[in-house]
PDB file of N, CA and C in Angstrom:
ATOM      1  N   UNK A 969    -224.410  54.057  43.164  1.00  0.00           N
ATOM      2  CA  UNK A 969    -225.657  53.577  42.846  1.00  0.00           C
ATOM      3  C   UNK A 969    -225.527  54.039  41.954  1.00  0.00           C
ATOM      4  N   UNK A 970    -225.265  55.246  41.452  1.00  0.00           N
ATOM      5  CA  UNK A 970    -225.410  55.569  39.891  1.00  0.00           C
ATOM      6  C   UNK A 970    -224.440  54.604  39.029  1.00  0.00           C
ATOM      7  N   UNK A 971    -223.196  54.396  39.654  1.00  0.00           N
ATOM      8  CA  UNK A 971    -222.254  53.138  38.605  1.00  0.00           C
ATOM      9  C   UNK A 971    -223.083  51.949  38.204  1.00  0.00           C
ATOM     10  N   UNK A 972    -223.636  51.357  39.151  1.00  0.00           N
ATOM     11  CA  UNK A 972    -224.133  50.767  39.536  1.00  0.00           C
ATOM     12  C   UNK A 972    -224.997  50.712  38.128  1.00  0.00           C
ATOM     13  N   UNK A 973    -226.533  51.274  38.480  1.00  0.00           N
ATOM     14  CA  UNK A 973    -226.795  51.262  37.725  1.00  0.00           C
ATOM     15  C   UNK A 973    -227.428  52.138  36.455  1.00  0.00           C
ATOM     16  N   UNK A 974    -225.470  52.653  36.089  1.00  0.00           N
ATOM     17  CA  UNK A 974    -224.939  52.738  34.525  1.00  0.00           C
ATOM     18  C   UNK A 974    -224.343  51.837  34.249  1.00  0.00           C
ATOM     19  N   UNK A 975    -223.787  51.062  34.318  1.00  0.00           N
ATOM     20  CA  UNK A 975    -223.736  49.407  34.186  1.00  0.00           C
ATOM     21  C   UNK A 975    -224.313  48.134  34.056  1.00  0.00           C
ATOM     22  N   UNK A 976    -225.304  48.629  34.863  1.00  0.00           N
ATOM     23  CA  UNK A 976    -226.399  47.646  34.638  1.00  0.00           C
ATOM     24  C   UNK A 976    -226.905  47.303  33.025  1.00  0.00           C
ATOM     25  N   UNK A 977    -227.439  48.922  32.491  1.00  0.00           N
ATOM     26  CA  UNK A 977    -228.522  49.021  32.138  1.00  0.00           C
ATOM     27  C   UNK A 977    -227.552  49.063  31.003  1.00  0.00           C
ATOM     28  N   UNK A 978    -226.573  50.046  31.417  1.00  0.00           N
ATOM     29  CA  UNK A 978    -225.624  48.764  29.784  1.00  0.00           C
ATOM     30  C   UNK A 978    -225.448  47.411  29.302  1.00  0.00           C
ATOM     31  N   UNK A 979    -224.702  46.502  30.271  1.00  0.00           N
ATOM     32  CA  UNK A 979    -225.136  45.647  29.422  1.00  0.00           C
ATOM     33  C   UNK A 979    -226.306  44.870  29.186  1.00  0.00           C
ATOM     34  N   UNK A 980    -227.201  45.601  29.673  1.00  0.00           N
ATOM     35  CA  UNK A 980    -228.423  44.869  30.249  1.00  0.00           C
ATOM     36  C   UNK A 980    -229.033  44.779  27.990  1.00  0.00           C
ATOM     37  N   UNK A 981    -228.386  45.557  27.479  1.00  0.00           N
ATOM     38  CA  UNK A 981    -228.933  46.772  26.431  1.00  0.00           C
ATOM     39  C   UNK A 981    -227.987  45.732  25.056  1.00  0.00           C
ATOM     40  N   UNK A 982    -227.094  45.178  26.155  1.00  0.00           N
ATOM     41  CA  UNK A 982    -225.807  44.254  24.199  1.00  0.00           C
ATOM     42  C   UNK A 982    -226.884  44.016  23.795  1.00  0.00           C
ATOM     43  N   UNK A 983    -226.130  43.241  22.480  1.00  0.00           N
ATOM     44  CA  UNK A 983    -227.747  42.479  21.968  1.00  0.00           C
ATOM     45  C   UNK A 983    -226.777  40.814  22.184  1.00  0.00           C
ATOM     46  N   UNK A 984    -225.577  40.928  22.190  1.00  0.00           N
ATOM     47  CA  UNK A 984    -224.763  39.962  23.139  1.00  0.00           C
ATOM     48  C   UNK A 984    -223.838  39.680  24.207  1.00  0.00           C
ATOM     49  N   UNK A 985    -225.041  38.698  25.053  1.00  0.00           N
ATOM     50  CA  UNK A 985    -225.298  39.450  26.919  1.00  0.00           C
ATOM     51  C   UNK A 985    -223.766  38.309  26.879  1.00  0.00           C
ATOM     52  N   UNK A 986    -222.837  38.812  27.318  1.00  0.00           N
ATOM     53  CA  UNK A 986    -221.734  38.843  27.930  1.00  0.00           C
ATOM     54  C   UNK A 986    -221.658  37.297  28.894  1.00  0.00           C
ATOM     55  N   UNK A 987    -221.248  36.268  28.182  1.00  0.00           N
ATOM     56  CA  UNK A 987    -221.409  34.213  29.413  1.00  0.00           C
ATOM     57  C   UNK A 987    -220.572  33.835  30.126  1.00  0.00           C
ATOM     58  N   UNK A 988    -219.513  34.806  30.443  1.00  0.00           N
ATOM     59  CA  UNK A 988    -218.503  34.283  31.401  1.00  0.00           C
ATOM     60  C   UNK A 988    -218.382  35.491  32.033  1.00  0.00           C
ATOM     61  N   UNK A 989    -217.423  35.450  33.132  1.00  0.00           N
ATOM     62  CA  UNK A 989    -217.119  36.439  34.145  1.00  0.00           C
ATOM     63  C   UNK A 989    -216.452  37.463  33.353  1.00  0.00           C
ATOM     64  N   UNK A 990    -215.118  36.940  32.669  1.00  0.00           N
ATOM     65  CA  UNK A 990    -213.888  36.949  32.633  1.00  0.00           C
ATOM     66  C   UNK A 990    -214.577  38.739  31.019  1.00  0.00           C
ATOM     67  N   UNK A 991    -215.394  37.523  30.915  1.00  0.00           N
ATOM     68  CA  UNK A 991    -215.736  38.622  29.749  1.00  0.00           C
ATOM     69  C   UNK A 991    -216.633  39.865  30.012  1.00  0.00           C
ATOM     70  N   UNK A 992    -218.010  39.522  30.774  1.00  0.00           N
ATOM     71  CA  UNK A 992    -218.017  40.296  31.720  1.00  0.00           C
ATOM     72  C   UNK A 992    -217.109  41.887  33.397  1.00  0.00           C
ATOM     73  N   UNK A 993    -216.335  41.285  33.027  1.00  0.00           N
ATOM     74  CA  UNK A 993    -215.818  42.149  33.693  1.00  0.00           C
ATOM     75  C   UNK A 993    -215.297  42.927  33.591  1.00  0.00           C
ATOM     76  N   UNK A 994    -214.300  42.056  31.786  1.00  0.00           N
ATOM     77  CA  UNK A 994    -213.669  42.847  30.651  1.00  0.00           C
ATOM     78  C   UNK A 994    -214.390  44.278  30.460  1.00  0.00           C
ATOM     79  N   UNK A 995    -216.032  44.176  30.168  1.00  0.00           N
ATOM     80  CA  UNK A 995    -217.037  44.595  29.161  1.00  0.00           C
ATOM     81  C   UNK A 995    -217.661  45.603  30.633  1.00  0.00           C
ATOM     82  N   UNK A 996    -217.307  45.640  31.209  1.00  0.00           N
ATOM     83  CA  UNK A 996    -217.347  46.676  32.570  1.00  0.00           C
ATOM     84  C   UNK A 996    -216.087  47.581  32.638  1.00  0.00           C
ATOM     85  N   UNK A 997    -214.794  46.955  32.293  1.00  0.00           N
ATOM     86  CA  UNK A 997    -214.062  48.703  32.758  1.00  0.00           C
ATOM     87  C   UNK A 997    -214.257  48.551  31.276  1.00  0.00           C
ATOM     88  N   UNK A 998    -214.393  48.046  30.321  1.00  0.00           N
ATOM     89  CA  UNK A 998    -214.829  49.295  29.244  1.00  0.00           C
ATOM     90  C   UNK A 998    -215.609  50.427  29.071  1.00  0.00           C
ATOM     91  N   UNK A 999    -216.894  50.122  30.323  1.00  0.00           N
ATOM     92  CA  UNK A 999    -217.032  51.622  29.707  1.00  0.00           C
ATOM     93  C   UNK A 999    -217.155  52.635  31.027  1.00  0.00           C
ATOM     94  N   UNK A1000    -215.919  52.567  31.466  1.00  0.00           N
ATOM     95  CA  UNK A1000    -215.477  53.740  32.642  1.00  0.00           C
ATOM     96  C   UNK A1000    -214.377  54.698  31.781  1.00  0.00           C
ATOM     97  N   UNK A1001    -213.682  54.793  30.881  1.00  0.00           N
ATOM     98  CA  UNK A1001    -212.857  55.724  30.975  1.00  0.00           C
ATOM     99  C   UNK A1001    -211.808  55.614  31.135  1.00  0.00           C
ATOM    100  N   UNK A1002    -211.717  56.282  32.683  1.00  0.00           N
ATOM    101  CA  UNK A1002    -210.237  56.493  33.207  1.00  0.00           C
ATOM    102  C   UNK A1002    -209.564  54.352  33.947  1.00  0.00           C
ATOM    103  N   UNK A1003    -209.069  54.322  34.131  1.00  0.00           N
ATOM    104  CA  UNK A1003    -208.909  53.080  34.442  1.00  0.00           C
ATOM    105  C   UNK A1003    -209.753  52.549  35.742  1.00  0.00           C
ATOM    106  N   UNK A1004    -210.035  51.628  36.118  1.00  0.00           N
ATOM    107  CA  UNK A1004    -210.432  51.112  37.268  1.00  0.00           C
ATOM    108  C   UNK A1004    -209.908  49.916  37.475  1.00  0.00           C
ATOM    109  N   UNK A1005    -209.739  49.397  39.608  1.00  0.00           N
ATOM    110  CA  UNK A1005    -209.021  48.753  39.476  1.00  0.00           C
ATOM    111  C   UNK A1005    -209.930  47.525  39.900  1.00  0.00           C
ATOM    112  N   UNK A1006    -209.073  46.267  39.711  1.00  0.00           N
ATOM    113  CA  UNK A1006    -209.277  45.097  39.905  1.00  0.00           C
ATOM    114  C   UNK A1006    -210.461  44.975  40.929  1.00  0.00           C
ATOM    115  N   UNK A1007    -210.491  45.806  42.279  1.00  0.00           N
ATOM    116  CA  UNK A1007    -210.702  45.137  43.805  1.00  0.00           C
ATOM    117  C   UNK A1007    -212.445  46.291  43.576  1.00  0.00           C
ATOM    118  N   UNK A1008    -212.084  47.232  42.608  1.00  0.00           N
ATOM    119  CA  UNK A1008    -213.496  48.024  42.747  1.00  0.00           C
ATOM    120  C   UNK A1008    -214.579  47.338  40.717  1.00  0.00           C
ATOM    121  N   UNK A1009    -213.455  46.612  40.457  1.00  0.00           N
ATOM    122  CA  UNK A1009    -215.146  45.975  39.056  1.00  0.00           C
ATOM    123  C   UNK A1009    -215.204  44.433  40.332  1.00  0.00           C
ATOM    124  N   UNK A1010    -214.783  43.997  40.613  1.00  0.00           N
ATOM    125  CA  UNK A1010    -214.666  42.134  41.271  1.00  0.00           C
ATOM    126  C   UNK A1010    -216.026  43.663  42.113  1.00  0.00           C
ATOM    127  N   UNK A1011    -216.111  44.950  43.071  1.00  0.00           N
ATOM    128  CA  UNK A1011    -216.857  44.962  43.819  1.00  0.00           C
ATOM    129  C   UNK A1011    -218.872  45.205  43.081  1.00  0.00           C
ATOM    130  N   UNK A1012    -218.353  46.143  41.939  1.00  0.00           N
ATOM    131  CA  UNK A1012    -219.727  46.472  41.323  1.00  0.00           C
ATOM    132  C   UNK A1012    -219.673  44.992  40.475  1.00  0.00           C
ATOM    133  N   UNK A1013    -219.475  43.957  40.043  1.00  0.00           N
ATOM    134  CA  UNK A1013    -219.789  42.515  40.102  1.00  0.00           C
ATOM    135  C   UNK A1013    -220.855  41.954  41.029  1.00  0.00           C
ATOM    136  N   UNK A1014    -220.116  42.434  42.220  1.00  0.00           N
ATOM    137  CA  UNK A1014    -220.658  41.686  43.512  1.00  0.00           C
ATOM    138  C   UNK A1014    -221.685  42.262  43.517  1.00  0.00           C
ATOM    139  N   UNK A1015    -222.075  43.447  43.484  1.00  0.00           N
ATOM    140  CA  UNK A1015    -222.837  44.398  43.978  1.00  0.00           C
ATOM    141  C   UNK A1015    -223.968  43.763  42.045  1.00  0.00           C
ATOM    142  N   UNK A1016    -223.525  43.692  42.049  1.00  0.00           N
ATOM    143  CA  UNK A1016    -224.461  43.560  40.153  1.00  0.00           C
ATOM    144  C   UNK A1016    -226.089  41.886  39.617  1.00  0.00           C
ATOM    145  N   UNK A1017    -224.866  41.158  40.955  1.00  0.00           N
ATOM    146  CA  UNK A1017    -225.424  40.098  41.594  1.00  0.00           C
ATOM    147  C   UNK A1017    -226.293  40.076  43.120  1.00  0.00           C
ATOM    148  N   UNK A1018    -225.743  40.788  43.754  1.00  0.00           N
ATOM    149  CA  UNK A1018    -226.740  41.009  45.152  1.00  0.00           C
ATOM    150  C   UNK A1018    -227.989  42.630  45.298  1.00  0.00           C
ATOM    151  N   UNK A1019    -227.873  42.809  43.813  1.00  0.00           N
ATOM    152  CA  UNK A1019    -229.738  42.996  43.015  1.00  0.00           C
ATOM    153  C   UNK A1019    -230.260  42.369  42.537  1.00  0.00           C
ATOM    154  N   UNK A1020    -229.376  41.299  42.214  1.00  0.00           N
ATOM    155  CA  UNK A1020    -230.417  40.182  41.087  1.00  0.00           C
ATOM    156  C   UNK A1020    -229.847  40.153  39.948  1.00  0.00           C
ATOM    157  N   UNK A1021    -229.481  41.583  39.423  1.00  0.00           N
ATOM    158  CA  UNK A1021    -229.252  40.953  38.196  1.00  0.00           C
ATOM    159  C   UNK A1021    -228.706  40.528  36.981  1.00  0.00           C
ATOM    160  N   UNK A1022    -227.428  40.085  38.030  1.00  0.00           N
ATOM    161  CA  UNK A1022    -226.841  39.028  37.579  1.00  0.00           C
ATOM    162  C   UNK A1022    -226.655  37.792  38.513  1.00  0.00           C
ATOM    163  N   UNK A1023    -226.926  36.880  37.890  1.00  0.00           N
ATOM    164  CA  UNK A1023    -226.269  35.725  39.169  1.00  0.00           C
ATOM    165  C   UNK A1023    -224.742  34.901  38.222  1.00  0.00           C
ATOM    166  N   UNK A1024    -223.951  34.531  39.321  1.00  0.00           N
ATOM    167  CA  UNK A1024    -223.345  34.052  38.997  1.00  0.00           C
ATOM    168  C   UNK A1024    -222.481  32.788  39.236  1.00  0.00           C
ATOM    169  N   UNK A1025    -221.843  31.476  38.383  1.00  0.00           N
ATOM    170  CA  UNK A1025    -222.016  30.778  38.692  1.00  0.00           C
ATOM    171  C   UNK A1025    -220.506  30.105  37.832  1.00  0.00           C
ATOM    172  N   UNK A1026    -219.777  30.225  38.960  1.00  0.00           N
ATOM    173  CA  UNK A1026    -218.291  29.562  38.356  1.00  0.00           C
ATOM    174  C   UNK A1026    -217.412  30.904  37.996  1.00  0.00           C
ATOM    175  N   UNK A1027    -217.766  30.441  36.613  1.00  0.00           N
ATOM    176  CA  UNK A1027    -217.355  31.165  35.354  1.00  0.00           C
ATOM    177  C   UNK A1027    -218.754  31.824  34.740  1.00  0.00           C
ATOM    178  N   UNK A1028    -219.291  31.076  33.887  1.00  0.00           N
ATOM    179  CA  UNK A1028    -220.626  31.411  33.971  1.00  0.00           C
ATOM    180  C   UNK A1028    -221.576  32.186  34.844  1.00  0.00           C
ATOM    181  N   UNK A1029    -222.445  33.622  33.893  1.00  0.00           N
ATOM    182  CA  UNK A1029    -222.903  34.931  34.089  1.00  0.00           C
ATOM    183  C   UNK A1029    -224.532  34.705  33.802  1.00  0.00           C
ATOM    184  N   UNK A1030    -225.094  34.618  34.243  1.00  0.00           N
ATOM    185  CA  UNK A1030    -227.171  33.963  34.105  1.00  0.00           C
ATOM    186  C   UNK A1030    -227.123  35.376  33.793  1.00  0.00           C
ATOM    187  N   UNK A1031    -228.842  36.166  33.290  1.00  0.00           N
ATOM    188  CA  UNK A1031    -229.137  37.119  33.419  1.00  0.00           C
ATOM    189  C   UNK A1031    -230.741  37.083  33.084  1.00  0.00           C
ATOM    190  N   UNK A1032    -230.354  38.276  34.628  1.00  0.00           N
ATOM    191  CA  UNK A1032    -232.899  38.417  35.704  1.00  0.00           C
ATOM    192  C   UNK A1032    -232.534  39.881  34.562  1.00  0.00           C
ATOM    193  N   UNK A1033    -233.375  39.181  33.599  1.00  0.00           N
ATOM    194  CA  UNK A1033    -234.439  40.245  32.231  1.00  0.00           C
ATOM    195  C   UNK A1033    -235.936  40.298  32.935  1.00  0.00           C
TER     196      UNK A1033
END
């Protein structure tokens, strides 16, 4: 759960929020010093969606600020 909080906090503080799923995924991956698997990234994005932090419609991303 700390990972989700860290990722969502870092993402929401960015001046230009990622607007596509690809950009969001690469941004989240860059937050971690060691490599993260695609499955772990997908699970993290899914958790951000389920907590209401982000909404994904196709490839477009929106945020609940």
